[in-house]
Amino acid sequence: MKRFFVILGCIGISMGIRAQQTTYTLEQCIDIALKNNLLVSQAENQAGRDEISRKQARLNMLPNLNASVNHGWFFGRSIDNTTNSYVDNNFYSGSYNIGGDVALFRGGYLQNTARQLSMNAQASKMSWQQQKDNITLNTILAYLQFMNAQDLLTQSISQATLSEKQVKRLTVMDSSGAIKPSDLFDLQGQYANDEASIINAKRDVENSKIAICQNMNIPYDSSIVFERIAVPDLFEKVATDANTAYHSALERFSQVKVAEFSLKSAEYGLKAARSQLYPSLSMGYGLGSNYAQSGGRLTDQLKNNSNKNIGLTLSIPIFNNLQARNNVKTAKLFLKDAQQNDQATKTELQQNIQTAYINMTAAYDRYKKLLERVTALQQSYQAAEARFNVGVWNSVEYLTVKTNLDRANIDLIGGRYEYLLRVKIYNYYQGISPEEMKH
């Protein structure tokens, strides 16, 4: 009975441990990575600030209106603000005003500033998207590296299982003196080597899990489980050539859009700076009234003492320490920087796409050859195993063929995931959205 409860307790603990396991899908990993990444959060905040600036710039073109109320007590000889005459007694008075102004002409400064800040807001949104794309790609690549490590572990276990079966078979044969002892020793050495490969493969799996956790910015836990995504055994070659991909990227790649919006922002910035060289015309308006303690009823005084005003102000820049002209020179330099950055971004993108295309094409060609290699070596191994089992071949000949097949299988796994990684990178440079890159 005691033993029964011990077993039952162990089962309960085991079930509790399994219940505590956390499982993530690729989509969940990407969502968590986007939520927890500091650069993404900072880019989002910057986009929010620039959007506020954009709205404020448009509001700055509207008229403004302000009101003021002033009340005070006066002692001794003072001026009554309702009669504008001196009084010698203490009294209480107040004034009420409402007024504002509107810019009629500023050389296009307000309009161009609003357009400039609108371009800044668009650039910030694209920069935010760029950060999200980067994190998405890095998470996908880390996830594929994890799956690659898992497949290599599975292959290592399969190789060790096969070696173990041969060791058991040769152990029985050696006990009866049917084989040379060296054949058994060779297989035992191969089995030990395969078990060492399993240890290395398990290490690589855990390291790849750590890499995913780093992208997600969460603590690593060995119990975390990442669900596998479907990876085909056979791939088709990507048909989109580098030139087509480049022209597609010019319309979609976030970094290109950031450079283009920044260039437009600099162009409007130059126009805004030049507008400060022109005269400006504004209109002011106001309405007010006064009240004094000695003047009678408040409503009557407000009506009788009311005043209105409207006026135009023309400001002509004559000499302001050359500030306006220096602002124009500075804006021209900003524009030059933006033009150079725009061209450099597009040139770098073209180079990156060409490099990604070359790497992807080479990875596909290598994958096809590795597939042919495995197919051929599998047939060779089947023949070698049959010869070894009947004693025609010795252990050295058998292990040579087995080692070649094992290495070919491992290389094929690496080649398959390398091509998949290269395709993801190639699609990234084309400006494929994060949702599309998940598949």
Short mmCIF file of C-alpha atoms in Angstrom, two decimals:
data_model
loop_
_atom_site.label_atom_id
_atom_site.label_comp_id
_atom_site.label_asym_id
_atom_site.label_seq_id
_atom_site.Cartn_x
_atom_site.Cartn_y
_atom_site.Cartn_z
CA MET A 1 0.00 0.00 0.00
CA LYS A 2 2.80 2.40 0.87
CA ARG A 3 4.45 1.70 -2.46
CA PHE A 4 1.16 2.44 -4.20
CA PHE A 5 0.95 5.91 -2.64
CA VAL A 6 4.57 6.64 -3.51
CA ILE A 7 3.92 5.75 -7.15
CA LEU A 8 0.71 7.77 -7.13
CA GLY A 9 2.58 10.77 -5.70
CA CYS A 10 5.27 10.53 -8.36
CA ILE A 11 2.62 10.43 -11.06
CA GLY A 12 0.97 13.51 -9.56
CA ILE A 13 4.25 15.40 -9.45
CA SER A 14 4.99 14.42 -13.05
CA MET A 15 1.56 15.61 -14.17
CA GLY A 16 2.05 18.85 -12.26
CA ILE A 17 5.36 19.47 -13.97
CA ARG A 18 3.82 18.85 -17.39
CA ALA A 19 0.93 21.16 -16.51
CA GLN A 20 3.40 23.93 -15.77
CA GLN A 21 4.99 23.70 -19.19
CA THR A 22 4.51 26.79 -21.35
CA THR A 23 3.91 26.24 -25.05
CA TYR A 24 4.42 28.93 -27.68
CA THR A 25 3.57 29.05 -31.35
CA LEU A 26 5.59 31.10 -33.82
CA GLU A 27 2.84 33.72 -33.96
CA GLN A 28 2.84 34.02 -30.17
CA CYS A 29 6.62 34.36 -30.11
CA ILE A 30 6.45 37.19 -32.64
CA ASP A 31 3.64 38.97 -30.78
CA ILE A 32 5.51 38.76 -27.47
CA ALA A 33 8.76 39.89 -29.08
CA LEU A 34 7.05 42.93 -30.60
CA LYS A 35 5.40 43.76 -27.28
CA ASN A 36 8.53 43.43 -25.16
CA ASN A 37 11.19 44.88 -27.46
CA LEU A 38 12.56 48.23 -26.28
CA LEU A 39 13.46 49.51 -29.77
CA VAL A 40 9.94 48.81 -31.03
CA SER A 41 8.46 50.61 -28.02
CA GLN A 42 10.74 53.62 -28.49
CA ALA A 43 9.92 53.80 -32.21
CA GLU A 44 6.21 53.66 -31.37
CA ASN A 45 6.60 56.50 -28.86
CA GLN A 46 8.49 58.60 -31.40
CA ALA A 47 5.77 57.99 -33.97
CA GLY A 48 3.21 59.15 -31.40
CA ARG A 49 5.15 62.33 -30.64
CA ASP A 50 5.56 63.17 -34.32
CA GLU A 51 1.86 62.58 -34.93
CA ILE A 52 1.03 65.08 -32.18
CA SER A 53 3.43 67.60 -33.75
CA ARG A 54 1.77 67.07 -37.14
CA LYS A 55 -1.69 67.80 -35.73
CA GLN A 56 -0.43 70.84 -33.83
CA ALA A 57 1.17 72.28 -36.97
CA ARG A 58 -2.18 72.20 -38.76
CA LEU A 59 -3.93 73.75 -35.77
CA ASN A 60 -1.38 76.58 -35.79
CA MET A 61 -2.95 77.86 -39.02
CA LEU A 62 -6.27 78.54 -37.24
CA PRO A 63 -7.12 81.85 -35.55
CA ASN A 64 -6.56 82.04 -31.82
CA LEU A 65 -8.85 83.50 -29.21
CA ASN A 66 -8.11 84.27 -25.56
CA ALA A 67 -10.03 85.87 -22.70
CA SER A 68 -8.82 87.72 -19.62
CA VAL A 69 -10.47 89.02 -16.46
CA ASN A 70 -8.84 91.48 -14.07
CA HIS A 71 -10.19 92.58 -10.68
CA GLY A 72 -8.54 94.77 -8.09
CA TRP A 73 -8.93 96.98 -5.04
CA PHE A 74 -7.46 100.45 -5.10
CA PHE A 75 -6.58 102.56 -2.06
CA GLY A 76 -5.82 106.27 -1.91
CA ARG A 77 -5.60 108.45 -5.01
CA SER A 78 -6.20 106.27 -8.08
CA ILE A 79 -7.62 106.44 -11.59
CA ASP A 80 -11.15 105.15 -12.12
CA ASN A 81 -10.88 103.01 -15.27
CA THR A 82 -14.52 103.67 -16.19
CA THR A 83 -14.24 107.49 -16.17
CA ASN A 84 -10.48 107.83 -16.56
CA SER A 85 -10.49 110.45 -13.73
CA TYR A 86 -8.75 110.60 -10.37
CA VAL A 87 -10.62 109.55 -7.23
CA ASP A 88 -9.45 109.89 -3.63
CA ASN A 89 -11.52 107.15 -2.01
CA ASN A 90 -10.95 103.41 -1.97
CA PHE A 91 -12.82 101.44 -4.67
CA TYR A 92 -13.08 98.13 -6.44
CA SER A 93 -12.88 97.75 -10.24
CA GLY A 94 -12.42 95.17 -12.97
CA SER A 95 -11.80 94.77 -16.68
CA TYR A 96 -12.93 92.03 -19.09
CA ASN A 97 -11.33 91.35 -22.45
CA ILE A 98 -11.49 88.77 -25.20
CA GLY A 99 -9.33 88.89 -28.31
CA GLY A 100 -6.97 87.13 -30.63
CA ASP A 101 -5.18 87.24 -33.94
CA VAL A 102 -4.85 85.29 -37.16
CA ALA A 103 -1.98 85.06 -39.62
CA LEU A 104 -3.07 86.27 -43.06
CA PHE A 105 0.25 85.84 -44.82
CA ARG A 106 3.58 84.42 -43.68
CA GLY A 107 5.09 83.44 -47.00
CA GLY A 108 3.79 79.87 -46.71
CA TYR A 109 5.70 79.23 -43.48
CA LEU A 110 2.78 77.66 -41.60
CA GLN A 111 1.68 75.52 -44.55
CA ASN A 112 5.18 74.25 -45.34
CA THR A 113 5.92 73.59 -41.68
CA ALA A 114 2.71 71.56 -41.45
CA ARG A 115 3.72 69.57 -44.54
CA GLN A 116 7.22 69.05 -43.17
CA LEU A 117 5.92 67.70 -39.87
CA SER A 118 3.44 65.52 -41.74
CA MET A 119 6.35 63.93 -43.61
CA ASN A 120 8.19 63.50 -40.30
CA ALA A 121 5.17 61.67 -38.89
CA GLN A 122 5.02 59.38 -41.93
CA ALA A 123 8.75 58.68 -41.64
CA SER A 124 8.37 57.81 -37.95
CA LYS A 125 5.54 55.39 -38.71
CA MET A 126 7.71 53.68 -41.31
CA SER A 127 10.64 53.60 -38.89
CA TRP A 128 8.36 51.96 -36.34
CA GLN A 129 7.31 49.43 -38.97
CA GLN A 130 10.97 48.82 -39.81
CA GLN A 131 11.73 47.94 -36.20
CA LYS A 132 8.77 45.56 -36.11
CA ASP A 133 9.93 43.94 -39.35
CA ASN A 134 13.44 43.48 -37.93
CA ILE A 135 12.17 41.83 -34.75
CA THR A 136 9.77 39.67 -36.73
CA LEU A 137 12.52 38.45 -39.05
CA ASN A 138 14.95 37.78 -36.19
CA THR A 139 12.30 35.80 -34.31
CA ILE A 140 11.45 33.74 -37.39
CA LEU A 141 15.11 33.00 -38.05
CA ALA A 142 15.67 32.01 -34.42
CA TYR A 143 12.60 29.77 -34.58
CA LEU A 144 13.89 28.04 -37.71
CA GLN A 145 17.30 27.59 -36.09
CA PHE A 146 15.53 25.89 -33.19
CA MET A 147 13.70 23.54 -35.56
CA ASN A 148 16.96 22.81 -37.36
CA ALA A 149 18.56 21.90 -34.02
CA GLN A 150 15.58 19.68 -33.20
CA ASP A 151 15.86 17.83 -36.50
CA LEU A 152 19.58 17.35 -36.00
CA LEU A 153 18.86 15.91 -32.56
CA THR A 154 16.32 13.51 -34.05
CA GLN A 155 18.84 12.47 -36.69
CA SER A 156 21.53 11.95 -34.03
CA ILE A 157 19.20 9.75 -31.99
CA SER A 158 18.34 7.74 -35.10
CA GLN A 159 22.02 7.21 -35.86
CA ALA A 160 22.74 6.14 -32.28
CA THR A 161 19.78 3.74 -32.28
CA LEU A 162 21.10 2.06 -35.39
CA SER A 163 24.60 1.80 -33.90
CA GLU A 164 23.16 0.38 -30.68
CA LYS A 165 21.37 -2.38 -32.58
CA GLN A 166 24.59 -3.32 -34.35
CA VAL A 167 26.53 -3.33 -31.06
CA LYS A 168 23.96 -5.66 -29.47
CA ARG A 169 24.06 -7.96 -32.49
CA LEU A 170 27.87 -8.07 -32.58
CA THR A 171 28.07 -8.61 -28.82
CA VAL A 172 26.09 -11.82 -29.20
CA MET A 173 28.21 -12.91 -32.16
CA ASP A 174 31.44 -12.05 -30.36
CA SER A 175 30.47 -14.17 -27.35
CA SER A 176 30.27 -17.15 -29.66
CA GLY A 177 33.49 -16.25 -31.47
CA ALA A 178 31.70 -15.64 -34.79
CA ILE A 179 33.42 -12.28 -35.46
CA LYS A 180 36.70 -10.58 -34.88
CA PRO A 181 36.76 -8.59 -31.59
CA SER A 182 37.95 -5.53 -33.52
CA ASP A 183 34.62 -5.36 -35.36
CA LEU A 184 32.77 -5.09 -32.05
CA PHE A 185 35.21 -2.49 -30.73
CA ASP A 186 34.77 -0.40 -33.89
CA LEU A 187 30.98 -0.42 -33.52
CA GLN A 188 31.22 0.36 -29.80
CA GLY A 189 33.40 3.34 -30.63
CA GLN A 190 30.89 4.49 -33.26
CA TYR A 191 28.04 4.11 -30.77
CA ALA A 192 29.91 6.22 -28.20
CA ASN A 193 30.53 8.84 -30.87
CA ASP A 194 26.83 8.87 -31.78
CA GLU A 195 25.87 9.34 -28.12
CA ALA A 196 28.31 12.25 -27.89
CA SER A 197 26.59 13.74 -30.94
CA ILE A 198 23.27 13.47 -29.10
CA ILE A 199 24.72 15.42 -26.17
CA ASN A 200 25.93 18.15 -28.53
CA ALA A 201 22.58 18.22 -30.34
CA LYS A 202 20.67 18.60 -27.06
CA ARG A 203 22.96 21.49 -26.14
CA ASP A 204 22.25 23.15 -29.48
CA VAL A 205 18.49 22.74 -28.98
CA GLU A 206 18.63 24.49 -25.59
CA ASN A 207 20.87 27.25 -26.95
CA SER A 208 18.41 27.83 -29.79
CA LYS A 209 15.57 28.03 -27.24
CA ILE A 210 17.58 30.64 -25.35
CA ALA A 211 17.96 32.62 -28.59
CA ILE A 212 14.17 32.66 -29.06
CA CYS A 213 13.68 33.76 -25.44
CA GLN A 214 16.18 36.56 -26.00
CA ASN A 215 14.18 37.78 -28.99
CA MET A 216 11.00 37.59 -26.91
CA ASN A 217 12.78 39.30 -23.98
CA ILE A 218 11.50 36.69 -21.50
CA PRO A 219 13.38 34.52 -18.96
CA TYR A 220 14.64 31.20 -20.29
CA ASP A 221 13.05 28.05 -18.89
CA SER A 222 14.06 24.57 -20.02
CA SER A 223 10.42 23.46 -19.78
CA ILE A 224 9.31 25.90 -22.49
CA VAL A 225 7.93 24.15 -25.55
CA PHE A 226 7.90 25.70 -29.02
CA GLU A 227 5.42 24.22 -31.45
CA ARG A 228 6.87 23.19 -34.77
CA ILE A 229 5.72 24.80 -37.99
CA ALA A 230 5.24 22.87 -41.20
CA VAL A 231 8.44 22.62 -43.24
CA PRO A 232 8.22 20.74 -46.55
CA ASP A 233 10.80 18.10 -47.34
CA LEU A 234 10.97 19.35 -50.93
CA PHE A 235 11.21 22.98 -52.01
CA GLU A 236 10.53 24.81 -55.24
CA LYS A 237 12.97 27.44 -56.41
CA VAL A 238 11.82 31.04 -55.85
CA ALA A 239 10.95 32.48 -59.25
CA THR A 240 11.30 36.20 -58.45
CA ASP A 241 14.59 37.51 -59.83
CA ALA A 242 16.69 40.15 -58.07
CA ASN A 243 15.71 43.05 -60.35
CA THR A 244 12.00 42.36 -59.94
CA ALA A 245 12.47 42.03 -56.19
CA TYR A 246 14.32 45.35 -56.05
CA HIS A 247 11.58 47.29 -57.84
CA SER A 248 9.01 45.67 -55.57
CA ALA A 249 11.09 46.62 -52.53
CA LEU A 250 11.20 50.27 -53.62
CA GLU A 251 7.44 50.37 -53.11
CA ARG A 252 7.25 48.31 -49.94
CA PHE A 253 10.47 48.24 -47.93
CA SER A 254 10.06 50.34 -44.79
CA GLN A 255 13.61 51.68 -44.74
CA VAL A 256 13.21 53.07 -48.27
CA LYS A 257 9.98 54.77 -47.23
CA VAL A 258 11.71 56.33 -44.22
CA ALA A 259 14.37 57.81 -46.51
CA GLU A 260 11.78 59.08 -49.01
CA PHE A 261 9.60 60.73 -46.36
CA SER A 262 12.71 62.26 -44.76
CA LEU A 263 13.69 63.69 -48.15
CA LYS A 264 10.24 65.25 -48.62
CA SER A 265 10.42 66.61 -45.08
CA ALA A 266 13.74 68.30 -45.86
CA GLU A 267 12.28 69.81 -49.05
CA TYR A 268 9.39 71.35 -47.13
CA GLY A 269 11.82 72.44 -44.43
CA LEU A 270 13.76 74.45 -47.01
CA LYS A 271 10.55 76.08 -48.26
CA ALA A 272 9.57 76.95 -44.69
CA ALA A 273 13.00 78.49 -44.06
CA ARG A 274 12.79 80.60 -47.23
CA SER A 275 9.35 81.88 -46.25
CA GLN A 276 10.92 83.64 -43.26
CA LEU A 277 12.58 86.05 -45.71
CA TYR A 278 9.15 87.46 -46.71
CA PRO A 279 7.02 90.03 -44.87
CA SER A 280 4.18 88.72 -42.74
CA LEU A 281 0.69 90.11 -42.29
CA SER A 282 -1.59 89.35 -39.36
CA MET A 283 -4.93 90.62 -38.12
CA GLY A 284 -5.77 91.25 -34.48
CA TYR A 285 -9.23 91.67 -32.93
CA GLY A 286 -10.68 92.17 -29.50
CA LEU A 287 -13.67 93.05 -27.35
CA GLY A 288 -13.56 94.45 -23.82
CA SER A 289 -15.34 96.35 -21.06
CA ASN A 290 -14.65 97.89 -17.62
CA TYR A 291 -16.41 97.98 -14.28
CA ALA A 292 -15.99 100.20 -11.22
CA GLN A 293 -17.58 99.93 -7.81
CA SER A 294 -18.89 103.47 -7.97
CA GLY A 295 -20.27 103.24 -11.50
CA GLY A 296 -23.63 101.61 -10.91
CA ARG A 297 -25.00 98.26 -11.97
CA LEU A 298 -22.54 95.75 -13.44
CA THR A 299 -24.65 94.97 -16.51
CA ASP A 300 -25.08 98.65 -17.35
CA GLN A 301 -21.35 99.35 -17.00
CA LEU A 302 -20.39 96.38 -19.16
CA LYS A 303 -22.74 97.67 -21.87
CA ASN A 304 -21.76 101.32 -21.62
CA ASN A 305 -18.00 100.74 -21.28
CA SER A 306 -17.66 98.11 -24.00
CA ASN A 307 -14.98 98.60 -26.64
CA LYS A 308 -14.02 96.76 -29.81
CA ASN A 309 -10.85 96.73 -31.85
CA ILE A 310 -9.53 95.24 -35.06
CA GLY A 311 -6.23 95.91 -36.77
CA LEU A 312 -3.61 94.70 -39.20
CA THR A 313 0.07 94.22 -38.46
CA LEU A 314 2.65 94.11 -41.23
CA SER A 315 6.08 92.85 -40.23
CA ILE A 316 8.95 93.35 -42.68
CA PRO A 317 12.23 91.58 -41.95
CA ILE A 318 15.08 94.01 -42.48
CA PHE A 319 17.94 92.81 -40.35
CA ASN A 320 17.75 90.00 -37.81
CA ASN A 321 21.42 89.09 -37.49
CA LEU A 322 21.11 87.11 -40.76
CA GLN A 323 19.23 84.45 -38.84
CA ALA A 324 16.68 83.82 -41.60
CA ARG A 325 19.33 83.47 -44.31
CA ASN A 326 21.43 81.16 -42.15
CA ASN A 327 18.32 79.07 -41.52
CA VAL A 328 17.97 78.72 -45.30
CA LYS A 329 21.59 77.61 -45.62
CA THR A 330 21.12 75.08 -42.83
CA ALA A 331 17.94 73.76 -44.46
CA LYS A 332 19.83 73.30 -47.75
CA LEU A 333 22.42 71.18 -45.96
CA PHE A 334 19.68 69.08 -44.35
CA LEU A 335 18.19 68.59 -47.81
CA LYS A 336 21.56 67.53 -49.19
CA ASP A 337 21.95 65.00 -46.37
CA ALA A 338 18.46 63.64 -47.04
CA GLN A 339 19.16 63.30 -50.77
CA GLN A 340 22.40 61.44 -50.14
CA ASN A 341 20.75 59.21 -47.53
CA ASP A 342 17.89 58.40 -49.91
CA GLN A 343 20.29 57.38 -52.66
CA ALA A 344 22.54 55.44 -50.27
CA THR A 345 19.54 53.57 -48.83
CA LYS A 346 18.37 52.49 -52.27
CA THR A 347 21.88 51.50 -53.35
CA GLU A 348 22.38 49.47 -50.18
CA LEU A 349 18.99 47.83 -50.66
CA GLN A 350 19.88 46.85 -54.23
CA GLN A 351 23.16 45.35 -53.04
CA ASN A 352 21.47 43.49 -50.18
CA ILE A 353 18.84 42.05 -52.52
CA GLN A 354 21.49 40.91 -55.00
CA THR A 355 23.46 39.29 -52.17
CA ALA A 356 20.34 37.66 -50.72
CA TYR A 357 19.37 36.36 -54.17
CA ILE A 358 22.82 34.89 -54.81
CA ASN A 359 22.87 33.24 -51.37
CA MET A 360 19.33 31.92 -51.79
CA THR A 361 20.05 30.50 -55.25
CA ALA A 362 23.26 28.86 -54.05
CA ALA A 363 21.42 27.41 -51.03
CA TYR A 364 18.76 25.92 -53.31
CA ASP A 365 21.31 24.39 -55.67
CA ARG A 366 23.24 22.99 -52.70
CA TYR A 367 20.03 21.59 -51.20
CA LYS A 368 19.21 19.76 -54.45
CA LYS A 369 22.69 18.22 -54.61
CA LEU A 370 22.53 17.20 -50.96
CA LEU A 371 19.20 15.53 -51.66
CA GLU A 372 20.75 13.58 -54.53
CA ARG A 373 23.68 12.67 -52.31
CA VAL A 374 21.46 11.24 -49.57
CA THR A 375 19.43 9.25 -52.08
CA ALA A 376 22.57 7.67 -53.53
CA LEU A 377 24.19 6.98 -50.15
CA GLN A 378 21.02 5.39 -48.79
CA GLN A 379 21.21 2.79 -51.54
CA SER A 380 24.92 2.35 -50.88
CA TYR A 381 24.29 1.90 -47.16
CA GLN A 382 21.60 -0.73 -47.69
CA ALA A 383 24.04 -2.77 -49.74
CA ALA A 384 26.85 -2.23 -47.19
CA GLU A 385 24.62 -3.24 -44.28
CA ALA A 386 23.62 -6.43 -46.05
CA ARG A 387 27.24 -7.32 -46.77
CA PHE A 388 28.28 -6.52 -43.19
CA ASN A 389 25.48 -8.57 -41.67
CA VAL A 390 26.52 -11.69 -43.63
CA GLY A 391 30.20 -11.12 -42.85
CA VAL A 392 31.35 -10.18 -46.36
CA TRP A 393 32.47 -6.71 -45.19
CA ASN A 394 34.36 -5.83 -42.05
CA SER A 395 33.48 -3.06 -39.61
CA VAL A 396 35.81 -0.49 -41.20
CA GLU A 397 34.14 -0.80 -44.59
CA TYR A 398 30.67 -0.71 -43.05
CA LEU A 399 31.40 2.28 -40.82
CA THR A 400 32.86 4.23 -43.73
CA VAL A 401 29.60 3.97 -45.65
CA LYS A 402 27.48 4.60 -42.53
CA THR A 403 29.51 7.66 -41.59
CA ASN A 404 29.11 9.05 -45.10
CA LEU A 405 25.33 8.57 -44.93
CA ASP A 406 25.11 10.06 -41.44
CA ARG A 407 27.06 13.11 -42.53
CA ALA A 408 24.93 13.43 -45.67
CA ASN A 409 21.69 13.33 -43.64
CA ILE A 410 22.98 15.99 -41.28
CA ASP A 411 24.12 18.15 -44.19
CA LEU A 412 20.71 17.75 -45.84
CA ILE A 413 18.94 18.97 -42.72
CA GLY A 414 21.25 21.97 -42.57
CA GLY A 415 20.82 22.59 -46.30
CA ARG A 416 17.03 22.46 -46.07
CA TYR A 417 16.89 25.04 -43.28
CA GLU A 418 19.59 27.19 -44.83
CA TYR A 419 17.49 27.53 -47.98
CA LEU A 420 14.40 28.31 -45.92
CA LEU A 421 16.33 30.97 -43.98
CA ARG A 422 17.65 32.48 -47.21
CA VAL A 423 14.13 32.66 -48.63
CA LYS A 424 12.89 34.49 -45.51
CA ILE A 425 15.75 37.00 -45.74
CA TYR A 426 15.11 37.51 -49.46
CA ASN A 427 11.41 38.12 -48.81
CA TYR A 428 12.29 40.52 -46.01
CA TYR A 429 14.30 42.72 -48.36
CA GLN A 430 11.37 42.73 -50.77
CA GLY A 431 9.29 44.42 -48.08
CA ILE A 432 7.12 41.41 -47.26
CA SER A 433 4.88 42.27 -44.31
CA PRO A 434 5.36 40.58 -40.91
CA GLU A 435 2.09 38.65 -41.35
CA GLU A 436 3.27 37.27 -44.68
CA MET A 437 6.72 36.39 -43.31
CA LYS A 438 5.17 34.05 -40.71
CA HIS A 439 4.31 31.53 -43.41
#
